[in-house]
Coordinates of C-alpha atoms in Angstrom, one line a residue:
Chain A
M1 CA -0.2 -0.1 -0.1
I2 CA 2.9 2.6 0.8
R3 CA 4.5 1.4 -2.6
L4 CA 1.2 2.1 -3.9
R5 CA 1.0 5.4 -2.7
R6 CA 3.9 6.7 -4.3
L7 CA 2.4 5.8 -7.6
L8 CA -0.9 7.7 -7.3
P9 CA -1.2 11.3 -8.5
G10 CA -1.6 14.3 -6.3
G11 CA -2.3 13.0 -2.6
S12 CA -2.2 16.5 -0.8
W13 CA -4.2 18.3 -3.4
L14 CA -6.8 15.7 -3.1
S15 CA -6.9 16.0 0.8
A16 CA -7.5 19.8 0.3
Y17 CA -10.0 19.2 -2.2
A18 CA -11.8 16.6 -0.1
F19 CA -12.1 19.0 2.8
L20 CA -13.5 21.7 0.4
Y21 CA -16.0 19.2 -1.2
V22 CA -17.4 18.4 2.1
V23 CA -17.6 22.0 3.1
F24 CA -19.5 22.6 0.0
L25 CA -22.0 20.0 0.5
Y26 CA -22.7 21.0 4.2
L27 CA -22.4 24.7 4.2
P28 CA -25.8 25.5 2.4
V29 CA -27.6 23.2 4.6
M30 CA -26.0 24.8 7.8
F31 CA -27.4 28.2 7.0
L32 CA -31.1 26.7 7.9
P33 CA -30.0 26.4 11.7
I34 CA -27.9 29.5 11.7
F35 CA -31.0 31.9 10.6
S36 CA -33.5 29.8 12.6
V37 CA -32.3 31.3 15.7
N38 CA -31.3 34.5 14.3
T39 CA -33.8 37.5 15.6
A40 CA -34.0 39.2 12.1
A41 CA -36.9 38.0 10.0
T42 CA -34.7 37.9 7.0
P43 CA -31.7 35.6 6.4
K44 CA -28.8 37.9 5.8
F45 CA -25.5 38.7 7.6
P46 CA -24.5 40.1 9.9
L47 CA -26.6 38.3 12.5
N48 CA -28.8 40.3 14.8
G49 CA -29.1 38.0 17.9
F50 CA -30.1 34.7 19.4
T51 CA -33.4 33.6 19.9
W52 CA -35.8 30.7 20.0
K53 CA -39.0 32.4 19.2
W54 CA -39.4 30.9 15.8
Y55 CA -39.4 27.6 17.2
E56 CA -41.9 28.6 19.9
G57 CA -44.0 30.2 17.2
L58 CA -44.1 26.6 15.7
L59 CA -46.0 24.8 18.4
R60 CA -48.6 27.6 18.2
T61 CA -49.5 26.7 14.7
P62 CA -52.3 23.8 14.8
E63 CA -52.0 23.2 10.9
L64 CA -48.2 22.6 11.5
V65 CA -49.2 20.2 14.4
E66 CA -51.4 18.3 12.0
A67 CA -49.0 18.2 9.2
A68 CA -46.4 16.6 11.4
W69 CA -49.2 14.0 12.5
N70 CA -49.9 13.2 9.0
S71 CA -46.2 12.8 8.2
L72 CA -45.8 10.5 11.1
I73 CA -48.8 8.3 9.8
V74 CA -47.9 8.3 6.2
G75 CA -44.0 7.6 7.2
V76 CA -44.8 4.9 9.9
S77 CA -47.0 3.0 7.1
A78 CA -44.8 3.6 4.2
A79 CA -41.9 2.2 6.4
I80 CA -43.7 -1.0 7.6
L81 CA -45.0 -1.8 4.1
S82 CA -41.9 -0.9 2.0
T83 CA -39.9 -3.1 4.7
I84 CA -42.2 -6.2 4.3
F85 CA -42.2 -6.0 0.5
G86 CA -38.6 -5.4 0.7
I87 CA -38.0 -8.5 3.1
L88 CA -39.8 -11.0 0.7
A89 CA -38.0 -9.8 -2.4
A90 CA -34.5 -9.5 -0.9
R91 CA -35.1 -13.0 0.5
A92 CA -36.1 -14.4 -2.9
I93 CA -33.2 -12.5 -4.7
T94 CA -30.6 -13.7 -2.0
R95 CA -31.7 -17.0 -1.6
Y96 CA -33.3 -18.4 -4.7
R97 CA -32.5 -19.0 -8.3
F98 CA -35.4 -18.6 -10.6
P99 CA -36.3 -17.5 -14.0
G100 CA -36.9 -13.7 -14.4
R101 CA -34.9 -12.8 -11.6
R102 CA -32.8 -10.0 -13.1
P103 CA -35.8 -8.3 -15.0
I104 CA -38.0 -8.7 -11.8
N105 CA -35.2 -7.2 -9.6
G106 CA -34.8 -4.4 -12.4
L107 CA -38.5 -3.5 -12.3
I108 CA -38.3 -3.3 -8.6
M109 CA -35.4 -1.2 -8.5
A110 CA -36.5 1.0 -11.3
P111 CA -38.2 3.8 -9.4
L112 CA -34.7 4.6 -8.2
V113 CA -33.6 6.1 -11.6
L114 CA -36.9 7.2 -13.0
P115 CA -37.8 10.9 -12.9
E116 CA -40.0 11.4 -9.7
I117 CA -42.4 13.6 -11.6
I118 CA -43.1 10.5 -14.2
I119 CA -44.0 8.4 -11.2
A120 CA -46.1 11.0 -9.6
I121 CA -48.2 11.9 -12.7
S122 CA -48.9 8.6 -13.6
L123 CA -50.2 7.5 -10.3
L124 CA -52.2 10.5 -10.1
L125 CA -53.7 9.7 -13.6
V126 CA -54.7 6.3 -12.4
V127 CA -56.1 7.4 -9.2
L128 CA -57.9 10.1 -10.7
R129 CA -59.2 7.6 -13.5
L130 CA -60.2 5.2 -10.8
G131 CA -62.3 7.8 -8.9
I132 CA -60.3 7.1 -5.8
G133 CA -59.9 10.3 -3.9
L134 CA -56.6 12.0 -3.3
S135 CA -55.6 11.4 0.5
L136 CA -52.9 10.4 2.7
F137 CA -53.5 6.9 1.5
T138 CA -52.8 7.5 -1.8
V139 CA -49.4 9.5 -0.8
M140 CA -48.4 6.3 1.2
L141 CA -48.8 4.1 -1.7
G142 CA -46.7 6.5 -3.8
H143 CA -43.9 6.5 -1.1
V144 CA -44.0 2.6 -0.5
L145 CA -43.2 2.5 -4.4
I146 CA -40.2 4.6 -4.0
C147 CA -39.0 3.4 -0.7
I148 CA -38.9 -0.4 -1.8
P149 CA -35.6 0.0 -3.7
Y150 CA -33.8 1.3 -0.7
S151 CA -35.4 -1.0 1.6
M152 CA -34.2 -3.8 -0.9
T153 CA -30.8 -2.3 -1.1
V154 CA -30.4 -2.7 2.7
L155 CA -32.1 -5.9 3.3
T156 CA -30.1 -7.6 0.4
S157 CA -26.7 -6.5 1.9
G158 CA -28.1 -7.7 5.5
F159 CA -29.2 -11.1 3.9
E160 CA -26.1 -11.9 1.7
G161 CA -23.3 -13.5 3.2
F162 CA -25.7 -15.2 5.6
D163 CA -24.4 -18.4 6.5
R164 CA -27.0 -21.2 5.0
S165 CA -25.5 -23.8 7.2
L166 CA -27.0 -22.0 10.1
E167 CA -30.5 -22.6 9.0
E168 CA -29.8 -26.0 7.6
A169 CA -28.3 -26.9 11.1
S170 CA -31.5 -25.8 13.0
A171 CA -33.6 -27.8 10.6
D172 CA -31.6 -30.7 11.1
L173 CA -31.9 -30.4 14.8
G174 CA -35.7 -30.6 14.2
E175 CA -36.7 -27.0 14.2
S176 CA -39.6 -26.3 11.9
A177 CA -39.2 -24.0 8.8
F178 CA -41.0 -21.1 10.7
G179 CA -39.4 -21.9 13.9
T180 CA -36.0 -21.6 12.1
F181 CA -37.1 -18.4 10.5
R182 CA -38.0 -16.9 13.9
R183 CA -35.2 -18.1 15.9
V184 CA -32.2 -18.3 13.4
T185 CA -32.8 -16.2 10.5
L186 CA -34.7 -13.4 12.1
P187 CA -32.3 -12.4 14.8
M188 CA -29.4 -12.5 12.2
V189 CA -31.1 -10.0 9.9
M190 CA -32.8 -7.7 12.6
P191 CA -30.3 -4.7 12.3
A192 CA -30.8 -4.5 8.7
I193 CA -34.8 -4.9 9.0
I194 CA -34.7 -1.8 11.5
S195 CA -32.2 -0.1 9.3
S196 CA -34.6 -0.7 6.2
L197 CA -37.5 0.8 8.5
L198 CA -35.5 3.9 9.5
V199 CA -34.2 4.6 5.9
S200 CA -37.9 4.2 4.4
F201 CA -39.4 6.6 7.2
T202 CA -36.8 9.2 6.4
I203 CA -37.3 9.1 2.8
S204 CA -41.2 9.3 3.1
L205 CA -40.7 12.0 6.1
D206 CA -38.7 14.2 3.4
E207 CA -40.3 13.3 0.2
F208 CA -42.1 16.2 -1.6
M209 CA -43.0 15.4 -5.4
I210 CA -45.2 12.5 -4.9
A211 CA -46.9 13.8 -1.8
F212 CA -47.4 17.3 -3.8
F213 CA -49.3 15.4 -6.5
L214 CA -51.2 12.6 -4.6
S215 CA -52.1 14.4 -1.4
G216 CA -55.7 15.8 -1.2
T217 CA -56.5 18.2 1.4
E218 CA -54.3 16.9 4.2
A219 CA -50.7 18.1 4.1
T220 CA -47.6 16.3 5.0
L221 CA -44.7 18.4 6.3
P222 CA -42.8 19.1 3.2
I223 CA -46.2 20.1 1.6
Y224 CA -46.7 22.4 4.6
I225 CA -43.4 24.1 4.0
W226 CA -44.2 24.5 0.3
G227 CA -47.4 26.5 1.0
Q228 CA -45.5 28.6 3.4
L229 CA -42.5 29.4 1.2
R230 CA -45.0 32.0 -0.7
F231 CA -45.0 34.3 2.3
A232 CA -41.7 36.1 3.1
A233 CA -42.7 36.7 6.6
K234 CA -43.0 33.2 7.5
L235 CA -39.4 32.3 6.2
P236 CA -38.1 32.0 9.6
G237 CA -40.7 29.4 11.0
V238 CA -40.1 27.6 7.7
L239 CA -36.3 27.6 8.6
A240 CA -36.9 26.4 12.1
L241 CA -39.2 23.7 11.0
G242 CA -36.5 22.9 8.3
T243 CA -34.0 22.7 11.0
L244 CA -36.0 20.3 13.2
L245 CA -36.5 18.0 10.0
L246 CA -32.8 18.1 9.3
V247 CA -32.0 16.8 12.6
A248 CA -34.4 14.2 12.4
S249 CA -33.1 12.9 9.2
F250 CA -29.7 13.0 10.4
V251 CA -30.3 11.4 13.7
L252 CA -32.6 8.4 11.9
M253 CA -29.9 7.9 9.2
A254 CA -27.3 7.8 11.9
I255 CA -28.8 5.2 13.7
A256 CA -29.7 3.3 10.4
E257 CA -25.9 3.2 9.3
M258 CA -25.0 2.1 12.8
L259 CA -27.3 -0.9 12.6
R260 CA -26.4 -1.5 8.9
R261 CA -22.7 -1.9 10.1
R262 CA -23.5 -4.1 12.9
A263 CA -25.6 -6.4 10.3
A264 CA -22.7 -6.3 8.0
S265 CA -20.0 -7.3 10.7
R266 CA -22.4 -10.1 11.9
T267 CA -22.5 -11.6 8.4
H268 CA -18.9 -10.7 7.6
N269 CA -20.4 -8.7 4.5
E270 CA -18.9 -5.4 3.6
G271 CA -21.3 -4.2 1.1
G272 CA -24.1 -2.1 2.1
L273 CA -26.5 1.0 1.3
Y274 CA -23.4 2.7 -0.4
V275 CA -21.9 0.2 -2.4
Chain B
M1 CA -27.0 1.8 -5.7
T2 CA -28.6 -1.3 -7.2
A3 CA -25.1 -2.9 -7.1
A4 CA -25.9 -5.0 -4.1
A5 CA -29.1 -6.4 -5.1
D6 CA -27.5 -7.2 -8.6
Q7 CA -24.3 -9.0 -7.5
S8 CA -25.9 -11.0 -5.0
Q9 CA -25.5 -14.6 -6.3
P10 CA -28.0 -17.0 -4.7
L11 CA -26.2 -19.6 -2.4
V12 CA -27.7 -22.7 -4.2
S13 CA -24.6 -24.3 -5.4
G14 CA -23.2 -27.7 -4.0
R15 CA -26.6 -28.9 -3.9
K16 CA -27.6 -31.9 -6.0
S17 CA -30.3 -30.4 -8.2
K18 CA -32.9 -33.1 -8.7
S19 CA -35.4 -31.8 -11.0
G20 CA -38.3 -31.7 -8.1
L21 CA -36.1 -29.9 -5.7
L22 CA -35.3 -27.4 -8.3
R23 CA -38.9 -26.9 -9.2
T24 CA -39.7 -26.1 -5.6
E25 CA -36.7 -23.9 -5.5
I26 CA -38.3 -21.8 -8.4
M27 CA -41.7 -22.0 -7.1
Q28 CA -40.5 -20.8 -3.8
G29 CA -38.3 -17.9 -5.2
L30 CA -41.2 -16.7 -7.5
A31 CA -43.6 -17.0 -4.6
L32 CA -41.6 -15.0 -2.4
I33 CA -40.8 -12.2 -5.0
S34 CA -44.3 -12.2 -6.4
P35 CA -46.0 -9.6 -3.9
T36 CA -43.3 -6.9 -4.2
F37 CA -43.2 -7.6 -8.1
L38 CA -47.1 -7.2 -8.2
Y39 CA -46.7 -4.0 -6.3
A40 CA -44.1 -2.5 -8.5
F41 CA -46.3 -3.8 -11.5
I42 CA -49.7 -2.5 -10.5
L43 CA -48.2 0.8 -9.3
L44 CA -45.5 1.4 -12.1
V45 CA -45.7 -0.3 -14.9
L46 CA -49.7 -0.2 -15.7
P47 CA -49.8 3.6 -14.7
I48 CA -47.2 4.4 -17.3
V49 CA -49.3 2.3 -19.8
V50 CA -52.1 4.4 -18.7
V51 CA -50.0 7.6 -19.0
L52 CA -48.9 6.3 -22.7
A53 CA -52.6 5.7 -23.7
H54 CA -53.7 9.0 -22.3
S55 CA -51.1 10.5 -24.7
F56 CA -52.9 9.7 -27.8
W57 CA -56.2 10.7 -26.6
T58 CA -57.8 14.2 -26.3
Q59 CA -59.9 15.7 -23.6
H60 CA -62.9 17.8 -23.5
Y61 CA -63.2 19.2 -20.2
L62 CA -64.0 16.5 -18.0
T63 CA -64.7 13.7 -20.4
V64 CA -61.7 12.0 -22.5
D65 CA -62.3 11.1 -26.0
R66 CA -60.2 7.9 -27.1
T67 CA -59.9 8.2 -30.5
F68 CA -56.4 7.8 -31.6
T69 CA -54.6 11.1 -32.2
L70 CA -51.1 12.3 -32.7
A71 CA -52.2 16.1 -32.0
N72 CA -50.7 16.0 -28.2
Y73 CA -47.3 15.0 -29.6
R74 CA -47.4 17.8 -32.5
A75 CA -47.8 20.1 -29.8
A76 CA -45.5 18.8 -27.6
L77 CA -42.8 18.7 -30.3
G78 CA -44.0 21.7 -32.3
E79 CA -44.9 24.4 -30.0
P80 CA -42.0 26.8 -29.6
M81 CA -42.8 27.2 -25.9
Y82 CA -42.5 23.4 -25.2
R83 CA -39.7 22.9 -27.5
D84 CA -37.7 25.6 -25.6
L85 CA -38.5 24.3 -22.3
L86 CA -37.4 20.6 -23.5
W87 CA -34.3 22.0 -24.9
R88 CA -33.5 23.8 -21.6
S89 CA -34.1 21.0 -19.5
L90 CA -31.9 18.6 -21.6
R91 CA -29.1 21.2 -21.5
I92 CA -29.3 22.0 -17.7
S93 CA -29.7 18.2 -17.1
L94 CA -26.5 17.6 -19.3
V95 CA -24.5 20.4 -17.7
V96 CA -25.6 19.2 -14.0
S97 CA -24.6 15.9 -14.5
G98 CA -21.5 16.6 -16.0
L99 CA -20.5 19.0 -13.3
T100 CA -21.5 16.5 -10.9
V101 CA -19.3 13.9 -12.1
F102 CA -16.4 16.2 -12.7
F103 CA -16.7 17.3 -9.1
A104 CA -17.4 13.8 -7.8
Y105 CA -14.5 11.9 -9.4
P106 CA -11.7 13.2 -7.4
I107 CA -13.5 12.7 -4.1
A108 CA -14.6 9.2 -5.1
Y109 CA -11.0 8.7 -6.0
Y110 CA -9.7 10.1 -2.9
I111 CA -12.0 7.9 -0.8
S112 CA -11.1 4.8 -2.9
F113 CA -7.3 5.2 -2.8
Y114 CA -6.8 7.1 0.1
G115 CA -9.5 6.5 2.8
G116 CA -7.7 3.8 4.2
R117 CA -9.9 2.2 7.1
R118 CA -12.0 5.5 7.2
K119 CA -13.8 4.7 4.0
G120 CA -17.1 4.0 5.5
L121 CA -16.9 7.0 7.6
W122 CA -16.1 9.1 4.5
L123 CA -18.8 7.7 2.6
F124 CA -21.5 8.3 5.3
L125 CA -20.2 11.8 5.6
I126 CA -20.9 12.4 1.7
T127 CA -24.1 10.7 1.8
I128 CA -25.9 12.4 4.9
P129 CA -26.8 15.6 3.3
F130 CA -28.5 13.6 0.6
W131 CA -30.9 12.2 3.2
T132 CA -32.1 15.6 4.2
S133 CA -35.1 17.0 2.5
Y134 CA -34.8 17.9 -1.3
L135 CA -37.2 20.7 -0.5
L136 CA -35.0 22.1 2.4
R137 CA -31.6 22.0 0.2
I138 CA -33.2 24.1 -2.5
M139 CA -34.7 26.3 0.0
S140 CA -31.0 26.9 1.5
W141 CA -29.9 27.8 -2.0
K142 CA -32.9 30.3 -2.0
V143 CA -31.5 31.7 1.1
I144 CA -28.1 32.2 -0.1
L145 CA -28.7 33.6 -3.5
G146 CA -31.6 35.7 -2.6
Y147 CA -31.7 39.4 -2.9
N148 CA -31.7 39.9 0.6
G149 CA -29.4 36.7 1.0
V150 CA -26.4 35.5 2.4
L151 CA -24.0 35.9 -0.5
N152 CA -25.3 39.4 -1.6
S153 CA -25.0 40.5 2.2
A154 CA -21.5 39.0 2.4
L155 CA -20.5 40.8 -0.9
M156 CA -21.5 43.9 0.5
G157 CA -20.1 43.4 3.7
L158 CA -16.8 42.7 1.9
G159 CA -17.4 45.7 -0.2
I160 CA -17.3 44.2 -3.4
L161 CA -21.1 45.2 -4.0
H162 CA -22.4 48.5 -3.1
E163 CA -26.1 47.2 -3.5
P164 CA -27.6 43.8 -3.6
S165 CA -27.4 42.0 -7.2
P166 CA -30.7 40.5 -8.2
A167 CA -28.7 38.6 -10.8
L168 CA -27.9 35.7 -8.4
L169 CA -31.4 34.2 -8.0
Y170 CA -34.0 33.2 -10.5
N171 CA -32.0 32.2 -13.7
S172 CA -30.7 29.0 -15.2
S173 CA -27.4 29.3 -13.3
A174 CA -29.1 29.1 -10.0
V175 CA -30.8 26.1 -11.2
V176 CA -27.7 24.3 -12.5
I177 CA -26.0 25.2 -9.0
T178 CA -28.8 24.1 -7.0
L179 CA -29.1 20.9 -8.7
T180 CA -25.2 20.2 -8.8
H181 CA -25.3 20.4 -5.1
A182 CA -28.3 18.5 -4.4
W183 CA -27.0 15.3 -6.7
A184 CA -23.4 15.3 -5.4
A185 CA -23.7 12.3 -3.3
F186 CA -25.5 10.2 -6.1
A187 CA -22.2 10.9 -8.3
V188 CA -19.8 9.8 -5.9
L189 CA -21.2 6.3 -5.1
P190 CA -21.2 4.7 -8.6
I191 CA -17.7 6.3 -9.5
F192 CA -16.4 5.0 -5.8
V193 CA -17.7 1.5 -6.5
A194 CA -16.1 1.3 -9.8
L195 CA -12.6 2.6 -8.5
E196 CA -12.9 -0.1 -5.9
K197 CA -12.9 -2.7 -8.5
V198 CA -9.8 -1.5 -10.1
D199 CA -7.0 -4.3 -9.6
R200 CA -4.2 -2.4 -7.7
T201 CA -1.7 -4.6 -9.2
L202 CA -2.4 -3.1 -12.6
I203 CA -1.4 0.4 -11.4
E204 CA 1.7 -1.0 -10.0
A205 CA 2.4 -3.0 -13.2
A206 CA 2.1 0.5 -15.2
A207 CA 4.5 2.1 -13.0
D208 CA 7.0 -0.9 -13.4
L209 CA 7.0 -0.4 -17.1
G210 CA 7.6 2.9 -16.8
D211 CA 4.4 4.9 -16.7
G212 CA 4.5 7.9 -14.4
P213 CA 1.6 8.4 -11.9
L214 CA -0.5 10.8 -14.0
R215 CA 0.0 8.4 -17.1
A216 CA -0.8 5.3 -15.4
F217 CA -4.0 7.0 -13.8
L218 CA -4.9 8.0 -17.4
R219 CA -4.3 4.7 -19.0
V220 CA -5.2 2.5 -16.3
T221 CA -7.2 3.8 -13.5
L222 CA -9.5 6.4 -15.7
P223 CA -10.4 3.6 -18.5
L224 CA -11.4 1.1 -15.8
S225 CA -13.6 3.4 -13.9
V226 CA -15.6 4.5 -17.1
P227 CA -18.6 2.2 -16.1
G228 CA -18.9 4.1 -12.8
I229 CA -18.6 7.3 -14.6
V230 CA -21.3 6.3 -17.0
S231 CA -23.8 5.2 -14.2
A232 CA -23.2 8.2 -12.3
L233 CA -23.8 10.4 -15.3
L234 CA -27.2 8.5 -16.0
I235 CA -28.3 8.5 -12.3
V236 CA -27.9 12.4 -12.2
M237 CA -29.0 13.2 -15.6
I238 CA -32.2 11.3 -15.9
P239 CA -34.0 12.4 -12.7
T240 CA -32.9 16.1 -13.2
V241 CA -34.7 16.3 -16.4
G242 CA -37.9 15.6 -14.3
D243 CA -37.4 18.4 -11.4
F244 CA -39.9 21.1 -11.1
V245 CA -39.5 22.0 -7.6
T246 CA -35.6 23.6 -8.3
P247 CA -36.9 25.6 -11.3
K248 CA -40.1 26.8 -9.5
L249 CA -38.1 28.1 -6.4
V250 CA -34.9 29.1 -7.7
G251 CA -35.5 29.4 -11.6
G252 CA -37.6 32.3 -12.3
K253 CA -39.0 32.5 -15.6
D254 CA -35.8 32.0 -17.3
G255 CA -34.9 28.7 -15.4
M256 CA -38.3 26.9 -15.8
M257 CA -38.0 23.3 -17.3
I258 CA -40.3 21.0 -19.1
A259 CA -41.7 19.5 -15.6
N260 CA -43.0 22.8 -14.8
A261 CA -44.9 22.7 -18.2
I262 CA -46.2 19.0 -17.1
Q263 CA -47.2 20.0 -13.7
V264 CA -49.2 22.6 -15.1
Q265 CA -51.0 20.5 -17.5
F266 CA -52.0 18.1 -14.4
G267 CA -52.9 21.2 -12.3
R268 CA -54.5 24.5 -13.4
A269 CA -54.5 23.7 -17.2
A270 CA -56.0 20.2 -16.8
N271 CA -55.0 19.2 -20.1
W272 CA -54.1 15.6 -18.9
P273 CA -53.3 13.9 -22.4
L274 CA -51.1 17.0 -23.1
G275 CA -49.3 16.4 -19.8
A276 CA -49.0 12.7 -20.7
A277 CA -47.5 13.4 -24.1
L278 CA -45.1 15.9 -22.7
S279 CA -44.0 13.2 -20.0
V280 CA -43.7 10.7 -22.6
T281 CA -41.8 12.9 -25.0
T282 CA -39.4 14.0 -22.0
M283 CA -38.8 10.4 -21.1
I284 CA -37.8 9.1 -24.7
V285 CA -35.6 12.2 -25.4
V286 CA -33.8 11.9 -22.4
S287 CA -33.2 8.2 -22.8
L288 CA -31.6 9.0 -26.4
M289 CA -29.6 11.6 -24.9
A290 CA -28.5 9.5 -22.3
G291 CA -27.6 6.7 -24.7
A292 CA -25.8 9.3 -26.9
A293 CA -23.7 10.0 -23.9
V294 CA -22.8 6.7 -22.9
F295 CA -21.9 5.7 -26.4
L296 CA -19.6 9.0 -26.7
I297 CA -18.0 8.3 -23.4
R298 CA -17.3 4.5 -24.0
T299 CA -15.9 5.5 -27.6
V300 CA -13.5 7.9 -26.2
A301 CA -12.5 5.5 -23.3
R302 CA -11.7 2.9 -25.9
L303 CA -9.8 5.3 -28.2
A304 CA -7.7 6.6 -25.1
R305 CA -6.5 3.1 -24.4

């Protein structure tokens, strides 16, 4: 490795570049928390003073509390459903060989690379044609569709490298198929399952495009933010709400990543969400 | 990102494949995957077929006339407004995907070759902002580039500007900057995966045969990472064409994209068939552009070797 280093171009330049790149990634997002605790109503420098008043204002907004509640309902149901669908598909992909395995996998993963507006308007057309009213339920259906690929990725990496002989041993020792699943398989893949739940919930919580087209009168949090963006005076409150959403996403994804790593080390598998 | 699912090999080798056993194997696999497959089929394939069908129909207020017509496509391709929007969308998504890949390559290279044991941490650091709400990331650029925004107040504080410049926000450059930032992580990952697969001994061999570091990079590492570059380009290019939130929030009149027109057809204008035709046209044109880009990159890579 040390020998290899000398054969590579520009190490120190790259370190500096990597640092700048991370700054570029984080700096814009950091302005939200900074201005959410600033006393001035417009986000500009120099900062005026520190205040929590924009956060306190949030609690006194009933529509916001309702939107948060809606987001929670949609997020939890989407997370559970997409994880169930993900478990079934990931298990089938990693454990069985059957005709059409690749195209089916490709179809399930397709929402990842399709423009979201195509997914949103095609679902909207069907929903309108069938005469089903737009509601939180239709938003949830759309969210499940786009969460499944992420659930699949997390779960496949959790199921992969899983030592089959453990299941066989359990079966040989007289455990039923369900008993083997519950007592051997499930504990091994549990971190991946929780990780999938957290990832899907975070995606649903932050998702805007599908919620924009498929929600009826009930707003989710991003839809509520969108509505508030028209009013310049509401900006500090939106920044405060945005900061809370940022923190929630950060925390959930950090936990998901920790669990994923634990699952990976348990099954001696290095792959994962990122690879 | 689909790599993990694609590469997994089912662990069925080493077992005697009696035909009965194999059949149950197939049946069990299909039975397990069918709920997810059906869900994706009913909520993705069927709706797209419905969109395709609508694009050949006509709408009179609330009733849809199902006689076959190409009028929507004539409007989508012929009317200057839609043609301009489509053209601009393609240009923006091409520039954005090119820029993201250009900026992402060195960082993916750095993580892969210099990351050492902290590779996972680096990837986590890069991807975390991507998991935050898309809407919020666009909003932060609005805060930065706005008339009363961060950049203007900073430039004035430094004495570079005497009054706020309105030129920062509401144009296609603002859209390009915002999208490039929003999709950064998406480009890093596929390139990183490709670089991880580059056999390190090949670089040593190139060096032993007299290539300097730069030459070895250009002749070994770069060509071998082309698949990563290609998928990074596609994974950014295709979704960005269909974005309407960024143009709406930071694009202004000159930054509008085709997705804004599609949204209007499904909203205020309520002309679903035209909206459907615009969507189908966009998908086909972006696929063609993506195909051309892939072909071009592969050709250049082959010639360079």
